[in-house]
mmCIF file of N, CA and C in Angstrom:
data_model
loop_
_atom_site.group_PDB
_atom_site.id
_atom_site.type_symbol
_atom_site.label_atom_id
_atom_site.label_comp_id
_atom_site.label_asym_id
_atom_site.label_seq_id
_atom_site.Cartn_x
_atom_site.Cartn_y
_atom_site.Cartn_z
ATOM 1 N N UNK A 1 58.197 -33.200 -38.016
ATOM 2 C CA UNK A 1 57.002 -34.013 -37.843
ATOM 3 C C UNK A 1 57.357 -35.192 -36.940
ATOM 4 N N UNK A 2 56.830 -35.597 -35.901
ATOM 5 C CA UNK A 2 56.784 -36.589 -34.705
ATOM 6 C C UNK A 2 55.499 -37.244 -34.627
ATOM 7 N N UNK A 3 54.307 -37.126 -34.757
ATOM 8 C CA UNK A 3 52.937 -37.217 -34.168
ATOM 9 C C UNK A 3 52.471 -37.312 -36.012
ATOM 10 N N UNK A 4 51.866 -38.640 -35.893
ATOM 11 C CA UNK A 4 51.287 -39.198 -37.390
ATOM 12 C C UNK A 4 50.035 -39.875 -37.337
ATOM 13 N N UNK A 5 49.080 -39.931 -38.262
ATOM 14 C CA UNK A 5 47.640 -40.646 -38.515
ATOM 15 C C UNK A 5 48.154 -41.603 -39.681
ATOM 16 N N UNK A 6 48.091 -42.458 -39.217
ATOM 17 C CA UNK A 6 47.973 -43.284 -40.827
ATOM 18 C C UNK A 6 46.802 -44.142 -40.974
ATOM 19 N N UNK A 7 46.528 -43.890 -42.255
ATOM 20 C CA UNK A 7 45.855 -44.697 -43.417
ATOM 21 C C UNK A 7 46.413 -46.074 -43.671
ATOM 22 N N UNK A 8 45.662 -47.153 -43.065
ATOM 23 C CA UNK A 8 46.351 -48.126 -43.445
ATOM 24 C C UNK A 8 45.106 -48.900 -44.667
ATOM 25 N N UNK A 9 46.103 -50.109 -45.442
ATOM 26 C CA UNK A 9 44.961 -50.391 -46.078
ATOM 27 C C UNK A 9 43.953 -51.614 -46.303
ATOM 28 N N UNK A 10 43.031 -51.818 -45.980
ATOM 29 C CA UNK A 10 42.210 -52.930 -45.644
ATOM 30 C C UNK A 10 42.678 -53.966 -45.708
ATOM 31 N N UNK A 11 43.464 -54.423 -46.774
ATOM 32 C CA UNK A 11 43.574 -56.054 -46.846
ATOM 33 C C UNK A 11 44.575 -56.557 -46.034
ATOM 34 N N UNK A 12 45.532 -55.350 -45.524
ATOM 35 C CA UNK A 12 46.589 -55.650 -44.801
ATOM 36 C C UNK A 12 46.409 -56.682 -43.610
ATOM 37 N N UNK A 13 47.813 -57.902 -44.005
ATOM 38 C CA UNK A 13 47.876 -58.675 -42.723
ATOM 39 C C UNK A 13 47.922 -58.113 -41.209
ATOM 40 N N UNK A 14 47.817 -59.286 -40.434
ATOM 41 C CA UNK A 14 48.162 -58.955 -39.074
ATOM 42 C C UNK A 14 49.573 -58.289 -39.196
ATOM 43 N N UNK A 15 50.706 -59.230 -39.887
ATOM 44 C CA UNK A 15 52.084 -59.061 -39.968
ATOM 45 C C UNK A 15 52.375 -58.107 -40.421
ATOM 46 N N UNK A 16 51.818 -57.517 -41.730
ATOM 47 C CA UNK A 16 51.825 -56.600 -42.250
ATOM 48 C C UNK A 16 51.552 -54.973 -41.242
ATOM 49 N N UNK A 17 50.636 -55.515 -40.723
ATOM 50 C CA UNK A 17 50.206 -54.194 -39.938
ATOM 51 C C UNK A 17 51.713 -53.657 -38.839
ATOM 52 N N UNK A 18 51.888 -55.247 -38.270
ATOM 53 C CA UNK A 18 53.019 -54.931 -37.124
ATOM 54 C C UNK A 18 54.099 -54.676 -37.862
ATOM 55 N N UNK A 19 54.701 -54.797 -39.320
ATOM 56 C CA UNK A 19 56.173 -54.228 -39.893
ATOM 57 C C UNK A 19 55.705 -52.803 -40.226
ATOM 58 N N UNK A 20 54.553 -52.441 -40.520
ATOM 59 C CA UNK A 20 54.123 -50.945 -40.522
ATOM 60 C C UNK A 20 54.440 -50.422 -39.099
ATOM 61 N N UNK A 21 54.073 -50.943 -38.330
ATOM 62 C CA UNK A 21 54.144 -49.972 -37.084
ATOM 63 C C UNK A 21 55.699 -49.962 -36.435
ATOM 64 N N UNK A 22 56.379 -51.018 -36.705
ATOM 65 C CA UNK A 22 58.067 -51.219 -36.454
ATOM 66 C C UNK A 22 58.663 -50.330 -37.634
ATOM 67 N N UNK A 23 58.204 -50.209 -38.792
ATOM 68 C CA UNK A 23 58.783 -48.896 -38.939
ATOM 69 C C UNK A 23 58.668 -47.363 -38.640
ATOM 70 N N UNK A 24 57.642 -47.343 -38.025
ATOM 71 C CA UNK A 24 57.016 -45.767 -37.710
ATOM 72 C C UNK A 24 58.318 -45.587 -36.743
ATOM 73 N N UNK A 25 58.289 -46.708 -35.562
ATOM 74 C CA UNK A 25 59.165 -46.855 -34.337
ATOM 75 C C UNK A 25 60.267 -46.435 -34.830
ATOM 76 N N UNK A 26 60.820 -46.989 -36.174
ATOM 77 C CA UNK A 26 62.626 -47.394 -36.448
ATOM 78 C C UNK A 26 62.627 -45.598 -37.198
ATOM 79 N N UNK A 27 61.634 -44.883 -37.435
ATOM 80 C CA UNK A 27 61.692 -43.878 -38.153
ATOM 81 C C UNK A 27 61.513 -42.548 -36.857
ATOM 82 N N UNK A 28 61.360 -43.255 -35.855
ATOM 83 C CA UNK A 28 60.779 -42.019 -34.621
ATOM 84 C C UNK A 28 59.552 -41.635 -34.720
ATOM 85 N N UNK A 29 58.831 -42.344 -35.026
ATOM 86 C CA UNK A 29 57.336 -41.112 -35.246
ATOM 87 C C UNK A 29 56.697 -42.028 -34.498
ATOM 88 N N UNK A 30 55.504 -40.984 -33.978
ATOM 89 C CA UNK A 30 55.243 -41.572 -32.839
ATOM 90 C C UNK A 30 53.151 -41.095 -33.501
ATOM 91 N N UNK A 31 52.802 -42.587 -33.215
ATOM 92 C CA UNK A 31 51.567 -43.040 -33.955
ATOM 93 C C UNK A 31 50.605 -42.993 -33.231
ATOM 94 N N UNK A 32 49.391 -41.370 -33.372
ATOM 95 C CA UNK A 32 48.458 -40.683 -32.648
ATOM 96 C C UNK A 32 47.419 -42.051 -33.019
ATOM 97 N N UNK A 33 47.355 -42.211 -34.547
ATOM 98 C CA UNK A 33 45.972 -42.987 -34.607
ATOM 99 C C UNK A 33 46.238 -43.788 -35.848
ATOM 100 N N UNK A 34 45.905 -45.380 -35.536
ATOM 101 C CA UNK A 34 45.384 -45.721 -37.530
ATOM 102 C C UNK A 34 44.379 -46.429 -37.694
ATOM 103 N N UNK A 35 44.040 -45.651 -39.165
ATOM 104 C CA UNK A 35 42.183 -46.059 -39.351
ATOM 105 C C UNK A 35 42.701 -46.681 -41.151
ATOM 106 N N UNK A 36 41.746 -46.977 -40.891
ATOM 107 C CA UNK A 36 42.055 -47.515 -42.790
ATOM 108 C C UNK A 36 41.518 -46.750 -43.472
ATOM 109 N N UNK A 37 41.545 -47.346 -44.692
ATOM 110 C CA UNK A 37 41.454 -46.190 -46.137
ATOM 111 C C UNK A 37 40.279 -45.768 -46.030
ATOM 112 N N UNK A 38 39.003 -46.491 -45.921
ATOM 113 C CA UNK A 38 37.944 -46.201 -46.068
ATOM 114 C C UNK A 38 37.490 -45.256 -44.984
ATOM 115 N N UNK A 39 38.060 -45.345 -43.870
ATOM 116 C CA UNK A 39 37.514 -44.235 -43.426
ATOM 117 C C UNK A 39 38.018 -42.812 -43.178
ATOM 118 N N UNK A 40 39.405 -43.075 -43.971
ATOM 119 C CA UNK A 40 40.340 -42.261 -43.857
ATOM 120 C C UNK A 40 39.598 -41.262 -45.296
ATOM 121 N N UNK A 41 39.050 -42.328 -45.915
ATOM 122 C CA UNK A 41 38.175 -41.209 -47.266
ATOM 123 C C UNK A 41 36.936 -40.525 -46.862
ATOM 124 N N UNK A 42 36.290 -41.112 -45.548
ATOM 125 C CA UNK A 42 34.945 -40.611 -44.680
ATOM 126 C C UNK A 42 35.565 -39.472 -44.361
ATOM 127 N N UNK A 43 36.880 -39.182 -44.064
ATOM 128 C CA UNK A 43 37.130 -38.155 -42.903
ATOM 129 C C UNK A 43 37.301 -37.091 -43.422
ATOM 130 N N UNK A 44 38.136 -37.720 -44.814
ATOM 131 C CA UNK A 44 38.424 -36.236 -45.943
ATOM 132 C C UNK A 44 37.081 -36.157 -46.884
ATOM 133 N N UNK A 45 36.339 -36.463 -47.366
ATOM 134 C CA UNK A 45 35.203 -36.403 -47.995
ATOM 135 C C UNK A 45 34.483 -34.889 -46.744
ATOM 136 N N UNK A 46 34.274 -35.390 -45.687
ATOM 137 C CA UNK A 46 33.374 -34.887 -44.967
ATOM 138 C C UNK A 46 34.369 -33.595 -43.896
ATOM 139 N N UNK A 47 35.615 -33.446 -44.033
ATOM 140 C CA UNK A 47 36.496 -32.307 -43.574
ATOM 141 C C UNK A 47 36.351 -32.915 -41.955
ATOM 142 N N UNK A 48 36.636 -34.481 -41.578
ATOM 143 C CA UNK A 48 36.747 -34.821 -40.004
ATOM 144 C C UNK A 48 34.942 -34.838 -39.185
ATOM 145 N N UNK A 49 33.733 -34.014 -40.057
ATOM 146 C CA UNK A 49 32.822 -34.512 -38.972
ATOM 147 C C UNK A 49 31.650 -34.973 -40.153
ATOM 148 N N UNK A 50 31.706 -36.626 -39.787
ATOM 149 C CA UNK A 50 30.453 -37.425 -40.381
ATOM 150 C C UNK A 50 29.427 -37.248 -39.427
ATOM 151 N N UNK A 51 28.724 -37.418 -40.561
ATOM 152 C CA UNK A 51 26.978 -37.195 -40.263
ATOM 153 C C UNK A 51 26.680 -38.532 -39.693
ATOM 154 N N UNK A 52 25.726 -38.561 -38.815
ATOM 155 C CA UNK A 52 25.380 -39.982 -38.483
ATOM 156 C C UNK A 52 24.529 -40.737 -39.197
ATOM 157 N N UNK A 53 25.144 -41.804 -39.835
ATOM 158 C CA UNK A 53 24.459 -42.587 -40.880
ATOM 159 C C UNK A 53 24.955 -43.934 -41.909
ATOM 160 N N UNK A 54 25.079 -44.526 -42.428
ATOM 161 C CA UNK A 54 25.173 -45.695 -42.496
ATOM 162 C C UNK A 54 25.971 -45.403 -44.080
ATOM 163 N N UNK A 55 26.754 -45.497 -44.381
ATOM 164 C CA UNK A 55 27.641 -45.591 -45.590
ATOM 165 C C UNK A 55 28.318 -46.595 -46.535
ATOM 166 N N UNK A 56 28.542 -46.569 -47.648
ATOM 167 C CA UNK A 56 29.066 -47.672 -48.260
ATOM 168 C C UNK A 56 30.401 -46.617 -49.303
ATOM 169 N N UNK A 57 31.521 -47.593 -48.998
ATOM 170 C CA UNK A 57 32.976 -46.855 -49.231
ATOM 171 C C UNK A 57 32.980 -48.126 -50.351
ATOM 172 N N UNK A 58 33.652 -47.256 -51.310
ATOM 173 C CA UNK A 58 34.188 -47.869 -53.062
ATOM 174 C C UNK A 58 35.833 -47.763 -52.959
ATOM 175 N N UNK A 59 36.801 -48.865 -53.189
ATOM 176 C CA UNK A 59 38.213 -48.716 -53.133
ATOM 177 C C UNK A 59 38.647 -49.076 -54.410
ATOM 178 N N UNK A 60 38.474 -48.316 -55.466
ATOM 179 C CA UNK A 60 38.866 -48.913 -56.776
ATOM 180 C C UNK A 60 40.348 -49.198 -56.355
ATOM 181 N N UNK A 61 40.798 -50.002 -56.761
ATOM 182 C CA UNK A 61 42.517 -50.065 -56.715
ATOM 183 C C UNK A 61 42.806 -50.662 -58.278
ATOM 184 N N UNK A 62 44.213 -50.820 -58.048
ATOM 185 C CA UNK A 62 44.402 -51.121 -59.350
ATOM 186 C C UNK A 62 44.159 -52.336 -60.498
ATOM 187 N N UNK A 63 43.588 -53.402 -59.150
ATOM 188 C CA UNK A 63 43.563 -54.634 -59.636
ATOM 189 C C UNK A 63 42.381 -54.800 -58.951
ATOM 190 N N UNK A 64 41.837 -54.078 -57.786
ATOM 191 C CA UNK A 64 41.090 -54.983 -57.165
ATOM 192 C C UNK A 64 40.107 -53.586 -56.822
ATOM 193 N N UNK A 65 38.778 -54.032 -56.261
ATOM 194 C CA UNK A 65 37.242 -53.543 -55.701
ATOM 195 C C UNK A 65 37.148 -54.204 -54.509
ATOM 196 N N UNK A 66 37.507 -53.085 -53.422
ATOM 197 C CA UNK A 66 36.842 -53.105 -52.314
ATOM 198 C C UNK A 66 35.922 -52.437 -51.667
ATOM 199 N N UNK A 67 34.425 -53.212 -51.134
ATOM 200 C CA UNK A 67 33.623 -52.364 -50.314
ATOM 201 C C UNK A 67 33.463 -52.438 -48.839
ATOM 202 N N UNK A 68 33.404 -51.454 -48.490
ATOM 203 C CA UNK A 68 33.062 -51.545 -46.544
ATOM 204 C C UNK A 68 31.688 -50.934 -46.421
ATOM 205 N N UNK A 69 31.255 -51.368 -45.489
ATOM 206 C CA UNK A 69 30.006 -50.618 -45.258
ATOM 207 C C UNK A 69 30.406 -50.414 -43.619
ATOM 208 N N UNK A 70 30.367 -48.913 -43.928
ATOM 209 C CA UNK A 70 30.622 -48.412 -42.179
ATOM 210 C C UNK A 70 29.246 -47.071 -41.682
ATOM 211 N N UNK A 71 28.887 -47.559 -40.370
ATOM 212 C CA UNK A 71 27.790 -46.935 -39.681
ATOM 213 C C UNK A 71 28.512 -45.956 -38.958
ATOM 214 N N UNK A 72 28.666 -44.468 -38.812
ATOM 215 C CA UNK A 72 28.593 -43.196 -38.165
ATOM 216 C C UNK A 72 27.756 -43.576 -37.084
ATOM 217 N N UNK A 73 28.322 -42.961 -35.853
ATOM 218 C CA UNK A 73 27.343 -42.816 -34.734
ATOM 219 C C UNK A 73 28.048 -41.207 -34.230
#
């Protein structure tokens, strides 16, 4: 495996984001795309093709409730 999608997850810092991506680098993998959780659950919910339309994503976590509201075009 070389070529990766990641799921990153909403609350993540700026900083946070860039030690994620310095490790993809320090690991060799080489980073096609990253979307966050919520839509990373649009993509698998719907097998990659959303309908066009206006959505609201639930992130139970363990401590915490996050919502996004994301529009399909």
């Amino acid at each position: 495996v070389n070529d990766v999608i990641v799921a990153i997850p909403t609350y993540f810092t700026l900083n946070e984001k860039a030690e994620l991506m310095n490790s993809l680098q320090l690991a060799d993998l080489n980073l096609m795309r990253a979307i966050t959780e919520p839509h990373a659950a649009l993509i698998g919910y719907y097998n990659g093709i959303i309908p066009e339309k206006t959505f609201l994503v639930f992130d139970l976590g363990g401590s915490s409730l996050d919502i996004t509201v994301i529009k399909s075009r």
